[in-house]
mmCIF file of C-alpha atoms in Angstrom:
data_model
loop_
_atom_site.group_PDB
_atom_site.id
_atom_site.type_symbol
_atom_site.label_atom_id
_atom_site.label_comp_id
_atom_site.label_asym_id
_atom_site.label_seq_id
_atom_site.Cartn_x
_atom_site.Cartn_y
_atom_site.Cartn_z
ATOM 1 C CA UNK A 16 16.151 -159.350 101.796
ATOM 2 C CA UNK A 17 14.956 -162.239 99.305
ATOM 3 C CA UNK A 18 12.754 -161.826 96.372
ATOM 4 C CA UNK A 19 11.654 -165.340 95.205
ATOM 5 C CA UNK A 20 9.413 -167.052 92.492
ATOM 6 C CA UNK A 21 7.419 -169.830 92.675
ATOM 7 C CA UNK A 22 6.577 -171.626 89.337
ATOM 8 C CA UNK A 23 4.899 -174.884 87.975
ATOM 9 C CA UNK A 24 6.590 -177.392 86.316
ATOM 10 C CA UNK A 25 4.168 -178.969 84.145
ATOM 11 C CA UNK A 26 0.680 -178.079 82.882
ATOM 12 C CA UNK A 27 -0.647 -176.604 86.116
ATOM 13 C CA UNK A 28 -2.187 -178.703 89.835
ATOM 14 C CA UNK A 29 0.993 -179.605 90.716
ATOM 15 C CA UNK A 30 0.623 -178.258 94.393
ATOM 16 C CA UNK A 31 1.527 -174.984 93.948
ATOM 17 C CA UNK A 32 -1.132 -173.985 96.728
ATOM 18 C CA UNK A 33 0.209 -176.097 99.118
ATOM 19 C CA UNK A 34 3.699 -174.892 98.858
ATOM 20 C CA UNK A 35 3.084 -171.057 98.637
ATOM 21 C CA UNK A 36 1.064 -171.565 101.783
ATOM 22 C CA UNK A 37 3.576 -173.130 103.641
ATOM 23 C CA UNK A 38 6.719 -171.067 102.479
ATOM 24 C CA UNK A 39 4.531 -168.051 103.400
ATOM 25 C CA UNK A 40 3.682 -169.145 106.877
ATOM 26 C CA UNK A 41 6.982 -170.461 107.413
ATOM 27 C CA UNK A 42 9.153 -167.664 105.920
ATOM 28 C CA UNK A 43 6.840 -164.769 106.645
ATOM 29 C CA UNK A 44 7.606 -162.680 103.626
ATOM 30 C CA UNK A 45 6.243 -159.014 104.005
ATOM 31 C CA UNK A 46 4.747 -159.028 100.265
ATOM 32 C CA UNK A 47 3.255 -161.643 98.624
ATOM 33 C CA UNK A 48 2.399 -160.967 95.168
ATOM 34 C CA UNK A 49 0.223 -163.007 92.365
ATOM 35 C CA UNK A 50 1.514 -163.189 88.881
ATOM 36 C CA UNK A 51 0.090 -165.466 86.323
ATOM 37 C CA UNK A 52 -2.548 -165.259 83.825
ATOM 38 C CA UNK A 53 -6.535 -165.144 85.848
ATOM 39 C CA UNK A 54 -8.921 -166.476 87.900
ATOM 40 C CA UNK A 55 -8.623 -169.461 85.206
ATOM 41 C CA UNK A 56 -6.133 -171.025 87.404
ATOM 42 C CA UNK A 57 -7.261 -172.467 90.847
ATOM 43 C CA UNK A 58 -4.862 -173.006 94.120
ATOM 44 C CA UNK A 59 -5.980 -175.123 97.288
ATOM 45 C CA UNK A 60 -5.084 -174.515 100.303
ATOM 46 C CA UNK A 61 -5.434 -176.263 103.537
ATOM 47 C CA UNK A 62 -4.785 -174.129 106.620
ATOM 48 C CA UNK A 63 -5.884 -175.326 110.568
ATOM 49 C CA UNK A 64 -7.976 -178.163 109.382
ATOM 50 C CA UNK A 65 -10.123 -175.766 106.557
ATOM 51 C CA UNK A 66 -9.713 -175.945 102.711
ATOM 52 C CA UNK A 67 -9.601 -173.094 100.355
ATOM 53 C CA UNK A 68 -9.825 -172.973 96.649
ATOM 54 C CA UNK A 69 -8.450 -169.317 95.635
ATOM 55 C CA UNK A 70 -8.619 -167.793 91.603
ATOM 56 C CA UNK A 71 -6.999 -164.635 92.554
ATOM 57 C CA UNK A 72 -6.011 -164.122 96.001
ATOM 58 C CA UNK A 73 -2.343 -165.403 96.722
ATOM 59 C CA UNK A 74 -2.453 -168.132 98.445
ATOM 60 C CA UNK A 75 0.144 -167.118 100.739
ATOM 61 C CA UNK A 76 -3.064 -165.189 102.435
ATOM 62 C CA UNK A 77 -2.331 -167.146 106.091
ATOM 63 C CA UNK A 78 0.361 -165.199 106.711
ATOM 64 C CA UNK A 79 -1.822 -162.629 108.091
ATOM 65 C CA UNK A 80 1.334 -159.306 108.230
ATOM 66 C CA UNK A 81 1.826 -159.668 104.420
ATOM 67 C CA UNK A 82 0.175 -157.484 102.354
ATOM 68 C CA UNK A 83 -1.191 -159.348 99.271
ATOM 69 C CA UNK A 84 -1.139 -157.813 95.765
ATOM 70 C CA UNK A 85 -1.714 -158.462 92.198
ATOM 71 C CA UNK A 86 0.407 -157.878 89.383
ATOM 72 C CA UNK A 87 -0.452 -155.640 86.130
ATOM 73 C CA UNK A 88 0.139 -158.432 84.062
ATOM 74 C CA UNK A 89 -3.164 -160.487 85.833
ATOM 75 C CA UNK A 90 -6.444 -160.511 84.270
ATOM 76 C CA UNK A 91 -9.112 -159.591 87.125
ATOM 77 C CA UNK A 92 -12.697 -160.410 86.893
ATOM 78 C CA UNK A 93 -14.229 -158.566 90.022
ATOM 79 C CA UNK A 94 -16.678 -160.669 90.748
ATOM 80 C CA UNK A 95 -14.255 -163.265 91.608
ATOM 81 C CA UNK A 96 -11.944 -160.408 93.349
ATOM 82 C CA UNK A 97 -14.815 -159.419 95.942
ATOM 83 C CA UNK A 98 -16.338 -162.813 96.321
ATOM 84 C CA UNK A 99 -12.798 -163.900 97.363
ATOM 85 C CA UNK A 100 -12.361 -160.873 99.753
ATOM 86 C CA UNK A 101 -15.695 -162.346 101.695
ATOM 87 C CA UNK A 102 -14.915 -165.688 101.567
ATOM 88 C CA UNK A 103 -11.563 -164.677 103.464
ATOM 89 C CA UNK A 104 -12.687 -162.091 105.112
ATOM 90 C CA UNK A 105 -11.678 -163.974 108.671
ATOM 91 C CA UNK A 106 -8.283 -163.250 107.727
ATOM 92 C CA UNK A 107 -8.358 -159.612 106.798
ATOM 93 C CA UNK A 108 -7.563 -159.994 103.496
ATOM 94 C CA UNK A 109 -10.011 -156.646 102.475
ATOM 95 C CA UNK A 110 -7.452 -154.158 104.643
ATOM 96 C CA UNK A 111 -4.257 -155.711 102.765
ATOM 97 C CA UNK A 112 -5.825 -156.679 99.070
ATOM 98 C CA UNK A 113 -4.070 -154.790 96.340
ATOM 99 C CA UNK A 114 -4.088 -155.211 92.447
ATOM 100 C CA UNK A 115 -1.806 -152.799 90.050
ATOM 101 C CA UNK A 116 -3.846 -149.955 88.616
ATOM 102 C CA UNK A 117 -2.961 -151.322 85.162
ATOM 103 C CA UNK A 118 -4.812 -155.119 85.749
ATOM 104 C CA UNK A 119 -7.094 -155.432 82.662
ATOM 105 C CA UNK A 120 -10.759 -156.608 83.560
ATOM 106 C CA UNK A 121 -12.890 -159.658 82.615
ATOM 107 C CA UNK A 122 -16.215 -158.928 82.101
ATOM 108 C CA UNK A 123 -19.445 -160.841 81.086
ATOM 109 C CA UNK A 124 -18.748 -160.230 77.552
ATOM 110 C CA UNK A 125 -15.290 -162.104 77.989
ATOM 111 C CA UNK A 126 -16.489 -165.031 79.609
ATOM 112 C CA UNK A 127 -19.711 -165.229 76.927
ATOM 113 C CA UNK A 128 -17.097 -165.482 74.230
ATOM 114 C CA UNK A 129 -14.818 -167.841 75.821
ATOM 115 C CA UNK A 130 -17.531 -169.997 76.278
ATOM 116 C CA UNK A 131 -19.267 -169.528 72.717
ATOM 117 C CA UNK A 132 -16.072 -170.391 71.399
ATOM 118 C CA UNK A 133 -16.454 -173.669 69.535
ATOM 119 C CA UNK A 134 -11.990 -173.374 68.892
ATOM 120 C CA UNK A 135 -11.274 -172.525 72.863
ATOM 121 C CA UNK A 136 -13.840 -173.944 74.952
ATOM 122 C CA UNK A 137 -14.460 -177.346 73.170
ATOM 123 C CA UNK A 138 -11.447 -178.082 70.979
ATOM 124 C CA UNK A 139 -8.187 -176.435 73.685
ATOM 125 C CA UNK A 140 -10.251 -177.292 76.806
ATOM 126 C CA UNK A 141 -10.612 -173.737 77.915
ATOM 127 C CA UNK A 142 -11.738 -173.124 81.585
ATOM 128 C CA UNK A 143 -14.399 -170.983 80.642
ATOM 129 C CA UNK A 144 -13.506 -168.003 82.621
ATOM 130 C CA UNK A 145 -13.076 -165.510 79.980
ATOM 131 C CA UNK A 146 -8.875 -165.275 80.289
ATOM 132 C CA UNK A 147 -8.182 -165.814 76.789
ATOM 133 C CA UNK A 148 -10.718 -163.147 75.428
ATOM 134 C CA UNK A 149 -10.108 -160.727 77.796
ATOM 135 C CA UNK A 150 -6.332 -160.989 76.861
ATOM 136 C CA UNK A 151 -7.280 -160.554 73.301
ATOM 137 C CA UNK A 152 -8.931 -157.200 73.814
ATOM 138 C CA UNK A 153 -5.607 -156.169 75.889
ATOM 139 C CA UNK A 154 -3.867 -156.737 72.789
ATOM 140 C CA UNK A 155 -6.061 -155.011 70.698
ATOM 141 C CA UNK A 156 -5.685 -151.518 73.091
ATOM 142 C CA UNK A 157 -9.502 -151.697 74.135
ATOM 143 C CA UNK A 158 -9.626 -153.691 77.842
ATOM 144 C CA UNK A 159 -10.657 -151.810 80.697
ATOM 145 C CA UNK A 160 -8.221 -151.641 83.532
ATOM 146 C CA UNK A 161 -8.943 -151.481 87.165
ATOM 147 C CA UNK A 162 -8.242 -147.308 87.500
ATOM 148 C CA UNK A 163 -11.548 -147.283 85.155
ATOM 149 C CA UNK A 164 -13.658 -148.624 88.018
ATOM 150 C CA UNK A 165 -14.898 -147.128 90.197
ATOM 151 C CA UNK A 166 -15.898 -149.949 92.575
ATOM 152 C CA UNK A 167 -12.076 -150.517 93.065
ATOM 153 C CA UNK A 168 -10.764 -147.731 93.566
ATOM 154 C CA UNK A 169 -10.098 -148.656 97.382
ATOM 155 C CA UNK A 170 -8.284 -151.844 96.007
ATOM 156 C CA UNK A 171 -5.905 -149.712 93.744
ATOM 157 C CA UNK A 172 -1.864 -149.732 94.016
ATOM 158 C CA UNK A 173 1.219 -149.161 92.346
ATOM 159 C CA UNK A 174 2.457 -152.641 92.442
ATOM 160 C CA UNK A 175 6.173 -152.621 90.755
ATOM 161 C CA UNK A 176 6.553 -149.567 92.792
ATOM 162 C CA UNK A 177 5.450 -151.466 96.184
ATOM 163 C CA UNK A 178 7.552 -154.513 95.491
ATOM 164 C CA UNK A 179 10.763 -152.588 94.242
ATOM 165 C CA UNK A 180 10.559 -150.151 97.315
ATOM 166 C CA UNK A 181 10.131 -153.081 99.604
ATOM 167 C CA UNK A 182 12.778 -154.675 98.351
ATOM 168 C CA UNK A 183 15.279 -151.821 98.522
ATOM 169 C CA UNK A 184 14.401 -151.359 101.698
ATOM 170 C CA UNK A 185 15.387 -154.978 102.850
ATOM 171 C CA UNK A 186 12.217 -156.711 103.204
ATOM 172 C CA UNK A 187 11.435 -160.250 101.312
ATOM 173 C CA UNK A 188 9.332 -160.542 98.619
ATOM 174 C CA UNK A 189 7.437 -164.008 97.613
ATOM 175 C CA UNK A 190 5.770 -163.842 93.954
ATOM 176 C CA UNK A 191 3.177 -166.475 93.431
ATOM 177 C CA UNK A 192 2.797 -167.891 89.440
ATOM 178 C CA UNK A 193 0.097 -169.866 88.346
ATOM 179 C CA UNK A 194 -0.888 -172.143 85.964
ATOM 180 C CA UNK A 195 2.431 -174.284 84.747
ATOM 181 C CA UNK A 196 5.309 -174.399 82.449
ATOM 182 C CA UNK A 197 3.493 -176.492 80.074
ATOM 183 C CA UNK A 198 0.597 -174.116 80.036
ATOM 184 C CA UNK A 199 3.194 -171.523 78.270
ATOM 185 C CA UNK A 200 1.808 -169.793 75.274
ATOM 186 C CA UNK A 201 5.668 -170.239 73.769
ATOM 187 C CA UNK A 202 7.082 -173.170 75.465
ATOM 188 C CA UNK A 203 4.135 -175.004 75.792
ATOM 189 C CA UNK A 204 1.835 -177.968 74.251
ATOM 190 C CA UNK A 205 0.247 -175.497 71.835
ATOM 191 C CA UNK A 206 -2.506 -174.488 70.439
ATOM 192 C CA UNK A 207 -3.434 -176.594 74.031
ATOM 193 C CA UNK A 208 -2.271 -173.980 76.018
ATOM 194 C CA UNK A 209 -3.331 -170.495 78.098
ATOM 195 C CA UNK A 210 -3.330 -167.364 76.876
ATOM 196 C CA UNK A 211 -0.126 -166.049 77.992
ATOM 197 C CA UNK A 212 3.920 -166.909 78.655
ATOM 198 C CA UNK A 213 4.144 -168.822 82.099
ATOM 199 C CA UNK A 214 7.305 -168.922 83.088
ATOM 200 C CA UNK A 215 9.487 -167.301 85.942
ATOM 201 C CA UNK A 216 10.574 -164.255 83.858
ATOM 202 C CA UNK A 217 7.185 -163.348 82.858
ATOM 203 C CA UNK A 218 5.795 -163.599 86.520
ATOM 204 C CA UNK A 219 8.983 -161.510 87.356
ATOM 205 C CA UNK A 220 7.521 -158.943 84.575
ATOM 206 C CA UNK A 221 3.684 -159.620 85.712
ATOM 207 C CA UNK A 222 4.669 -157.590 89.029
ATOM 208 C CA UNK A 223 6.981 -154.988 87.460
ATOM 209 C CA UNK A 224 10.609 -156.810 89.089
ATOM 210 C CA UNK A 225 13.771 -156.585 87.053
ATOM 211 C CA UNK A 226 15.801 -159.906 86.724
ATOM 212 C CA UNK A 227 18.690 -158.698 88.680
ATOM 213 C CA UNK A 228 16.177 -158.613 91.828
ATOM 214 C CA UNK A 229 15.193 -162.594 91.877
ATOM 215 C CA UNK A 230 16.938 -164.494 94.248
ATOM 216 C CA UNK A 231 15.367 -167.741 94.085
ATOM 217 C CA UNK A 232 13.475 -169.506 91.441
ATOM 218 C CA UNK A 233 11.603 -172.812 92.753
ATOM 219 C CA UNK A 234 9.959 -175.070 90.618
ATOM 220 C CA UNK A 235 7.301 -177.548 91.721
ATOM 221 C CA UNK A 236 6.953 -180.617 90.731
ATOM 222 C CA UNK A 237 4.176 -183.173 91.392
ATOM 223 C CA UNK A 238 5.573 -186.569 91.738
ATOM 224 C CA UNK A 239 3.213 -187.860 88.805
ATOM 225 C CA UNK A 240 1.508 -185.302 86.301
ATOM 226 C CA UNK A 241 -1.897 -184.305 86.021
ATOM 227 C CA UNK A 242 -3.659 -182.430 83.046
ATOM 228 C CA UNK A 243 -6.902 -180.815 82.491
ATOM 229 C CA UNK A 244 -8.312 -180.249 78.872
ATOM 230 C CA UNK A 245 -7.089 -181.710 76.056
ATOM 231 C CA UNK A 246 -3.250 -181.655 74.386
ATOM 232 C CA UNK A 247 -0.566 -183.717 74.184
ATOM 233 C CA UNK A 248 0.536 -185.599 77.285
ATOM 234 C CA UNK A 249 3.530 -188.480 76.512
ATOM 235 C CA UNK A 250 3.514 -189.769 80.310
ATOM 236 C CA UNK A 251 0.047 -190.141 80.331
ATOM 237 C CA UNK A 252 -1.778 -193.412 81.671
ATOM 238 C CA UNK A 253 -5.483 -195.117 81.252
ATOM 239 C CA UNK A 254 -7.653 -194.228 84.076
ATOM 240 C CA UNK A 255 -7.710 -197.394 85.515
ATOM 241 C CA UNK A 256 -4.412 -198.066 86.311
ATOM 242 C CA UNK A 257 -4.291 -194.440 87.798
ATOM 243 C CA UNK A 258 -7.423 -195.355 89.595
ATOM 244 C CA UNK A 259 -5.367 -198.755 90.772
ATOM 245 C CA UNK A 260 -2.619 -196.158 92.491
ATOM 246 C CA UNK A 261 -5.517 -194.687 94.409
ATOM 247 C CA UNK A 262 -5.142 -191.391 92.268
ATOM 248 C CA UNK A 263 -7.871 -189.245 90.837
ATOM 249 C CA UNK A 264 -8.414 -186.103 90.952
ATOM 250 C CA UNK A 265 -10.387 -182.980 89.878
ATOM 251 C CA UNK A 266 -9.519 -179.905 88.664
ATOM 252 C CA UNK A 267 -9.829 -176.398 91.257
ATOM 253 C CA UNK A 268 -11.935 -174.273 88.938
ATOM 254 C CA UNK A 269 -13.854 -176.408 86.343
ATOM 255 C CA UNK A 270 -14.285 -179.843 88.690
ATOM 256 C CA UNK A 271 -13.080 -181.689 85.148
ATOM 257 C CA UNK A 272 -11.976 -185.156 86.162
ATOM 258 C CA UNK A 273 -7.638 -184.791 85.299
ATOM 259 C CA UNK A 274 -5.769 -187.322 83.404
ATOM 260 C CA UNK A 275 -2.947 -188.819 84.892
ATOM 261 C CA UNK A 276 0.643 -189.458 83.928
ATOM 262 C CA UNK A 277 3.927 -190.874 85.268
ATOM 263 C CA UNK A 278 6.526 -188.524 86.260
ATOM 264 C CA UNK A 279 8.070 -186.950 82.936
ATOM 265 C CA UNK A 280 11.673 -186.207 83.052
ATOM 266 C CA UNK A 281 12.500 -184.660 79.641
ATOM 267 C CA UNK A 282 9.641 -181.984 81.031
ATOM 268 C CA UNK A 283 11.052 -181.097 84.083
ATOM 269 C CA UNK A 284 14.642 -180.724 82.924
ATOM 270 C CA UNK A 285 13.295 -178.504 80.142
ATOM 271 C CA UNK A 286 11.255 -176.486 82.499
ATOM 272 C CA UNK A 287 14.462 -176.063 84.788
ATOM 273 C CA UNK A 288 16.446 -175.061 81.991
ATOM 274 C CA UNK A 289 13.754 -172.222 80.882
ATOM 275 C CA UNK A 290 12.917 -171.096 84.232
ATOM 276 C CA UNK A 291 16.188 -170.961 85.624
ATOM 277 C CA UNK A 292 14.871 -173.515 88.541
ATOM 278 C CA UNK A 293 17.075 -173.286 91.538
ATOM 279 C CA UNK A 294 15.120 -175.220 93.815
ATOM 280 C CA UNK A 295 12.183 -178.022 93.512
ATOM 281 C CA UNK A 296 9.462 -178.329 95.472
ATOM 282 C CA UNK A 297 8.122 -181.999 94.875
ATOM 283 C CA UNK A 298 4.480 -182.675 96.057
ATOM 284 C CA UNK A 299 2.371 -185.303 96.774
ATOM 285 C CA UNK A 300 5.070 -187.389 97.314
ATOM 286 C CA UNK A 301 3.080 -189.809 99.658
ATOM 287 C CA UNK A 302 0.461 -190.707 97.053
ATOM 288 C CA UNK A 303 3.275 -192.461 94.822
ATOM 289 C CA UNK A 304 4.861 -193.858 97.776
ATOM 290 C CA UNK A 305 1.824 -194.110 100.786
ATOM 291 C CA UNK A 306 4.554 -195.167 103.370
ATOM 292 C CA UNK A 307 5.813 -192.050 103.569
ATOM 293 C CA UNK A 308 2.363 -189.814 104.533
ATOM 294 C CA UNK A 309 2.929 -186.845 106.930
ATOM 295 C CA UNK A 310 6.870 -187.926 107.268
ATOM 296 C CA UNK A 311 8.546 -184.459 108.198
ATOM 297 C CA UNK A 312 12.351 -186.338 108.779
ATOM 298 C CA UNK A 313 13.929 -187.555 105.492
ATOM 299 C CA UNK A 314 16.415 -189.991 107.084
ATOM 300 C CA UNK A 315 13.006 -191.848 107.643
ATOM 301 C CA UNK A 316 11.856 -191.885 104.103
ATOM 302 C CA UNK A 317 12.166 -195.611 102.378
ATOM 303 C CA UNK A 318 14.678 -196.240 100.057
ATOM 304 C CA UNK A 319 12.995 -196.034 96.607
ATOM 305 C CA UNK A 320 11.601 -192.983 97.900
ATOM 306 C CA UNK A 321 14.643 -191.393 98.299
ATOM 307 C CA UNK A 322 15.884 -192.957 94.950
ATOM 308 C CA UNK A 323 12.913 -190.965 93.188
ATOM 309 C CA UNK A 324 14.141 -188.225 94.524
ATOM 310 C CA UNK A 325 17.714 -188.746 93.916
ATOM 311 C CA UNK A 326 17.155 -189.529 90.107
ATOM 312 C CA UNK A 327 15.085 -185.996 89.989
ATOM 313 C CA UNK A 328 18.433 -184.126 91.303
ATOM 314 C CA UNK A 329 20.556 -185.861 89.337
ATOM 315 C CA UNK A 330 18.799 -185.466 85.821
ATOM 316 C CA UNK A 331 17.667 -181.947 86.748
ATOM 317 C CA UNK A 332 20.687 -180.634 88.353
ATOM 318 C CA UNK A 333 18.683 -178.890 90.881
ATOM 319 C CA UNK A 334 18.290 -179.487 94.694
ATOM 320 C CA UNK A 335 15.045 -181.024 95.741
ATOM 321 C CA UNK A 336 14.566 -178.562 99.068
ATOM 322 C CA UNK A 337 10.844 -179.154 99.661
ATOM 323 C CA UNK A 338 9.048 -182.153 99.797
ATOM 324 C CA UNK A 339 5.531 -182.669 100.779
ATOM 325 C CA UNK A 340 3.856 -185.442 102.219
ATOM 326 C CA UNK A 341 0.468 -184.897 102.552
ATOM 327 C CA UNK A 342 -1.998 -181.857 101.858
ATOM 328 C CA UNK A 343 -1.552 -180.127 105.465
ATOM 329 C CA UNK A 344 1.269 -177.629 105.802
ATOM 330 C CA UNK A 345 2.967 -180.327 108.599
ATOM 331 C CA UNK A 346 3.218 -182.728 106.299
ATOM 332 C CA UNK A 347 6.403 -180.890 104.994
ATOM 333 C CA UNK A 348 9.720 -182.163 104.298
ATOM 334 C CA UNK A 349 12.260 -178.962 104.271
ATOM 335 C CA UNK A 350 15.672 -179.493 103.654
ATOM 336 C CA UNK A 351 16.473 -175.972 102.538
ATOM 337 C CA UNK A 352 19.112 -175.192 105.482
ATOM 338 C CA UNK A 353 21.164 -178.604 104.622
ATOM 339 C CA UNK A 354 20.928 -177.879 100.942
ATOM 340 C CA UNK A 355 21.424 -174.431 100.285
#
């Protein structure tokens, strides 16, 4: 039996997708559960040659025995919850799709406000998606919560119950988090930050697990930063040299271009400290260092490579178990067995 967490280390697109998918596929965890704040948070995936941007579904959805829920303390916007059940729907994800009962709602109104919102959407960066409203009404006692509609009441579950049952009953548990440390409504960048806490004991909460019943925290790490929106970013670099490293990228949900920074240490340490990290994932590995795309054998990574690497474990204190290569589930570097 395992229960694990996997968290971001910075301010969200760190690869989180990526590495759920593969520790899914490869670990085959009976449960895989999404904690977080919404659908304002996007994961790829690549699976068999296809790509995937998910909002709500975990991405862990290849592993086609798990059954795939959402935690009470994720905002749901239904639209996005069925349009994601038929753009999957070649993987069954409609007969093994939960959310808790409890899951407050995003409606139209939400997403009006969040988006007429001269403070969220222009000045923080907000996605747009109506997260931050939505999680206002919570607090003020008058969301909606899935039990109140109708449409789904097929979709409906007792989540903490689900996960602490299948726990006690030996099976492993994987719980998803999205969005990233420096995203965190307390530990964050803020007022340039989301809406709620995002850190490994809140996701633990977000799915109704007790602290006693994590095994495994992993953190991931991007082997340079990216941000979307505005806020403070130290590490951060002009566009051009980025563009120079052959990086640029765009963010899942709102296609904003995302600034680029070097590798921030005092971050990561201070997310490993909060989060309890006992493992990093690092990602994207091979765009900072192209010799080593697709490797799968770390005695054949190049020496600064595994220097990188070497100065993350040492500052951090924690293993570096995973280590990705390239965007397809292959290109995977897992070290787990020699290191734990």
């Amino acid at each position: 039996m395992t229960c694990n967490i996997l968290v971001g280390g910075a301010w969200g697109d760190e690869g989180k997708g990526k590495c759920i998918t593969y520790l899914c596929d490869n670990d085959k965890p009976n449960i895989i559960a999404r904690a977080g704040v919404g659908p304002n948070a996007g994961h790829s995936v690549e699976f068999n040659g296809e790509k995937y941007g998910l909002r709500l579904t975990p991405s862990g959805f290849v592993n086609r025995e798990a059954k795939l829920l959402i935690g009470a303390g994720v905002l749901v916007d239904p639209e996005v919850f069925f349009h994601e059940l038929d753009y999957l729907d070649k993987y069954d994800i409609k007969s093994r799709s939960f959310m808790d009962y409890r899951c407050s709602m995003i409606n139209s109104e939400h997403k009006d406000r969040d988006r007429g919102s001269e403070h969220l959407f222009k000045k923080i960066g907000s996605t747009g998606t109506g997260c931050g409203p939505a999680n206002s009404d919570r607090v003020l006692r008058t969301a909606k919560m899935a039990k109140d509609l109708s449409e789904l009441e097929n979709y409906i579950s007792d989540v903490p119950l689900e996960i602490n049952e299948a726990i006690d009953n030996g099976e492993d548990v994987f719980i998803e988090g999205s969005q990233g440390f420096g995203l965190s409504l307390y530990y964050g960048t803020y007022p340039y930050v989301t809406s709620k806490d995002t850190t490994a004991s809140t996701f633990a909460a977000d799915v109704g697990v007790g602290p006693t019943k994590i095994d495994d925290v992993i953190i991931v790490f991007k082997s340079y930063i990216t941000r979307v929106g505005e806020g403070p970013f130290p590490s951060e670099m002009p566009q051009e040299q980025a563009e120079d490293m052959g990086i640029e990228e765009y963010g899942t949900v709102t296609g904003r271009r995302r600034r680029i920074g070097s590798f921030d240490m005092d971050l990561a340490k201070e997310a490993c400290m909060i989060n309890g990290a006992t493992q990093i994932a690092l990602t994207c590995v091979d765009r900072l260092y192209p010799s080593c795309e697709r490797t799968q054998d770390y005695s054949a990574l190049f020496g600064e490579t595994k220097d990188f690497i070497n100065e993350i474990e040492e500052e951090t204190g924690i293993p570096v178990t995973i280590i990705s290569t390239g965007p397809d589930l292959k290109a995977t570097i897992d070290l787990r067995k020699e290191l734990l």
